[in-house]
Amino acid sequence: MELSKNFNHTEAEAKWYAHWIEKKYFSSTPDEREPYTIVIPPPNVTGVLHMGHALNNTIQDVLIRHARMHGKNACWVPGTDHASIATEAKVVQMLRERNITKASLSRQEFLKYAWEWKDKYGGIILQQLRKLGCSADWDRTTFTMDDHYYKTVIKVFVDLYNKGLIYRGERMINWDVKAKTALSDEEVIYKETNSKLYYVRYNVIEESAVGLHDLASPGSIVIATVRPETILGDTAICVSPKDERYKHLVGKTALVPLINRRIPIIADDYVEMEFGTGALKITPAHDMNDYNIGKKYGLEVIDILNDDGTLSEAAQLFVGEDRFEARKKMVAALEEAKHIVKIEDYKNQVGYSERSDAVVEPKLSLQWWLSMKKLSEPALKAVLDETIKFFPPKYVNTYRYWMENVKDWCVSRQLWWGQRIPAWYDEEGNFYVAESEEEALQQAMSREPRAARKEGSQPEARSSKLIQDEDVLDTWFSSWLWPMEVFRGLSDPGNKDIEYYYPTQTLVTAPEIIFFWVARMIISGYEYKHEKPFSNVYFTGIVRDELGRKMSKSLGNSPDLLALIDKYGADAVRFGILISSPAGNDLLFDVKEESTLKQGSFFINKIWNAMKLVKMWESRSTAKSQQSTENFAVTWFEQRLNEAKLEIEKLYEQFKLSEALKTIYSLIWDDFCSWYLEWIKPGFEQSIDAGVYNKTIEFFEELMQLLHPFMPFVTEEIYHLLQKHDDDICVKQSMVDNQWSMEVLRQGHLLKNVITTIRDARNKNNIKPKESIELFIQSANKETYTSFEEILKKQVNAASLSFTQENITGSIVTTNEEDKFYIKSEQQADTATLKAELEKDLVYQKNFLQSVQKKLNNERFVQNAKPEIVELERKKQADAEARIKTLQESLKNLI
């Protein structure tokens, strides 16, 4: 069979992925094997594959392929999240393109369009994951709006309500004016923003039973604000009771500029005298802290904003204007009325919606809440006692901070796409929480105690007509059930899948959703399965560009991942993403140079050319007297391979996948290609021992097994090209032999060093590669060289190799630790150049020895460092001293 010049990734990817699917290698059903389960962090149905997805899903695929190749029943469950806010925005955009507004549609009509959009675009990202080579069990694909999933979310809501953990209440929330919905605190992203700080003068008056005193007598008070439009909603001014500047004003009345609303001046320890002017405007409807002060003092709440961020009738001025346009007009009006004292540039943290990127407004709103404190306790304990392990463990502190300061969760959203809140209202305003309207109606007719009643309503039902709550549940309220409900663990309790696959083994996710999703899944797992949902959490880093900026569409710094796969191939892309992505640390991706992807391509070419080289030897393979077991190169590489396998397995256990890939890369590129293949390479038109050839094929296949989880397509292709197979590397079982000979490895290390040393000496003395030399070795351990003597001769092109205890005159001298090597060639040795090189090396070794001795003479270092570290430094000292002695003797011989 003629081999192509290069690996054709396009052809191989299509061929092998179709083959794996046909063979159902990715499908899993419960059996007697140990399960290894991963559930995908469900991407939004609005999503398309980007670098973050590539990193996260490549890691998952590496773990699942590795488990599959080690005899475990690997199950990777894929799926998508309905993403209420993002998807509804996409549907509204689609409708706008058809000249249809959401307001003109009924709920059912809108949902019909939403499902149309989802059916057309919602599965794109899962198809794209196949291009990346992801080996998920596609038959198990789950969507958070699937019928069984929808019903489960509703069931959980009702259960938590009946337990007294879900309640309805009016509280301050984060409001997304673009999506027109509430947001949880975790969905608000704070960004440093260049703002203006406006110093505004409020006139102060003094009221009495008789009437108003002279407006000018008490004077005025100045406050500083970055949101002057909210002045229209002020209902008090607050100062510190310790502030001598304002004590005379406490109890008096101020006038809200432009509209002259009378508001009290109050004192509270909340106010910091040093902040701003030491006086705060209190706007209970538009600030979290102001709301709390307002409740404490019974202040009026005036909401000046409509849901879309325009000013409401309550504002009195600039009604219907956008809040930021109103701000400009408010400032102009305040300046004209002489209320502006000064304006300063100001940097502050402004909250933006994670979903729409609109500036978030604090808003008083009636919402549904889940009480989190008690629910969170088992979930916090599970991580702190390492029942669930975090990789890297630094995120435990982040998790602990969130969980110890957990707030009640606002679970309602003012949208139509999603699981509709299962609460029904009667004409009197009473509400009934139930899994269906029929159950709610039964509650209404029987007035069951769990039905909440509006204060003052009659105990008997006056009407059988009920209206369901218009809101839907927060998307995270469905995805927190993901590890259970993908196996129908709540909709069909006790089924085979949930009993076999749960708890899952590993969750791979990003640290920014550690509370959004990770914590909440742990909470729901303990609440409904009474055990952890997964054993390990692997946190990936963030993919950033070469300037350190997070990749995003808005910055235009995110490459087209599918185009990169088309250009370089899925294997090179996977390699490029993982080779520099240690757990929890951000990945810097050079968008312009695409250097790591090119490195992946070079690696593939290296392997491909190595395969072609080995296949060339197939026809030259003959049985000879020297068997593979007697060949040092074969013996050494077998030991090196066993050593590397164990090292790689330990790296897998520690979730150091980037380091594992680097180890495999070095093993293949350096140890196998650069050394082993060169050591066994037959001479021109010479044959190769059949035993050596067969072992080489065996080694090559084992290397492809090690690499397969990272680069599945090229490894499967090469596996089948090396020799005919009835099985596939995708499911071939890997074995780890934890036995190897340290002596053989030491000899191999010595051989590489000696070859490098002699080649360097040849180069420095301009001895051409084709020119043979006579090599003399002066060593106290002559027997060390006998096992690889023939390899050494071939690698340095030595016509003869002899051992000597005498100095060889007229030769080039070089050293390796305590051993000396004398090189004789037809070319006259350049004594001056050689002397200069030896003196240069001697200076370096003396400086190195001095630095090591300085460290060993430091008592603090010797006492505090690990014993193995100290021993390593002592070994360095001994090696340097031996090297110096050898160099000094070599220099004497040149005189």
Short mmCIF file of C-alpha atoms in Angstrom, two decimals, residues 3 7 69 602-618 633-634 637-638 641-642 645 664-665 667-669 671-674 676-678 680 688 691-709 711 713-723 725 729 732 734:
data_model
loop_
_atom_site.label_atom_id
_atom_site.label_comp_id
_atom_site.label_asym_id
_atom_site.label_seq_id
_atom_site.Cartn_x
_atom_site.Cartn_y
_atom_site.Cartn_z
CA LEU A 3 1.48 5.91 1.73
CA PHE A 7 -1.56 13.02 6.68
CA MET A 69 -9.15 2.56 26.77
CA PHE A 602 4.61 19.72 12.82
CA PHE A 603 4.10 16.99 15.42
CA ILE A 604 1.67 15.16 13.13
CA ASN A 605 4.16 15.42 10.26
CA LYS A 606 6.93 14.07 12.50
CA ILE A 607 4.82 11.04 13.46
CA TRP A 608 3.68 10.51 9.88
CA ASN A 609 7.23 10.57 8.54
CA ALA A 610 8.36 8.23 11.32
CA MET A 611 5.60 5.82 10.30
CA LYS A 612 6.70 5.98 6.66
CA LEU A 613 10.31 5.36 7.67
CA VAL A 614 9.41 2.31 9.73
CA LYS A 615 7.17 0.93 6.97
CA MET A 616 10.10 1.20 4.54
CA TRP A 617 11.95 -1.32 6.71
CA GLU A 618 9.17 -3.90 6.51
CA ALA A 633 18.00 0.19 21.88
CA VAL A 634 14.95 -2.08 22.18
CA PHE A 637 13.07 2.07 24.90
CA GLU A 638 10.88 -0.62 26.47
CA LEU A 641 8.11 3.50 27.68
CA ASN A 642 7.12 1.75 30.89
CA LYS A 645 3.35 5.24 31.05
CA ILE A 664 3.89 12.05 25.42
CA TYR A 665 5.14 14.66 22.96
CA LEU A 667 8.50 10.60 24.43
CA ILE A 668 7.52 10.40 20.76
CA TRP A 669 9.54 13.26 19.29
CA ASP A 671 13.02 9.38 22.73
CA PHE A 672 11.35 7.47 19.90
CA CYS A 673 11.98 9.47 16.74
CA SER A 674 15.22 11.30 17.48
CA TYR A 676 15.41 5.08 19.21
CA LEU A 677 14.69 5.04 15.48
CA GLU A 678 18.16 6.39 14.77
CA ILE A 680 17.99 0.85 15.15
CA ILE A 688 16.82 -5.05 9.93
CA GLY A 691 12.60 -9.15 16.15
CA VAL A 692 13.73 -5.53 16.33
CA TYR A 693 11.28 -4.53 13.60
CA ASN A 694 8.34 -6.23 15.28
CA LYS A 695 9.15 -4.63 18.62
CA THR A 696 9.37 -1.26 16.87
CA ILE A 697 5.86 -1.73 15.45
CA GLU A 698 4.69 -2.74 18.91
CA PHE A 699 6.28 0.38 20.43
CA PHE A 700 4.77 2.60 17.75
CA GLU A 701 1.30 1.22 18.42
CA GLU A 702 1.68 1.73 22.16
CA LEU A 703 2.75 5.32 21.57
CA MET A 704 -0.33 5.86 19.42
CA GLN A 705 -2.46 4.47 22.24
CA LEU A 706 -0.93 6.96 24.67
CA LEU A 707 -1.53 9.81 22.24
CA HIS A 708 -4.99 8.72 21.08
CA PRO A 709 -7.11 10.53 23.72
CA MET A 711 -5.19 13.29 18.95
CA PHE A 713 -7.76 10.76 14.18
CA VAL A 714 -4.08 10.55 13.22
CA THR A 715 -3.47 7.86 15.84
CA GLU A 716 -6.30 5.67 14.52
CA GLU A 717 -5.06 6.14 10.96
CA ILE A 718 -1.45 5.24 11.80
CA TYR A 719 -2.52 2.29 13.96
CA HIS A 720 -4.18 0.70 10.93
CA LEU A 721 -1.35 1.59 8.55
CA LEU A 722 1.39 0.08 10.72
CA GLN A 723 -0.13 -3.38 10.27
CA HIS A 725 -5.83 -4.93 12.61
CA ILE A 729 -7.27 1.88 18.75
CA LYS A 732 -8.00 -0.97 22.42
CA SER A 734 -4.03 0.01 27.43
#
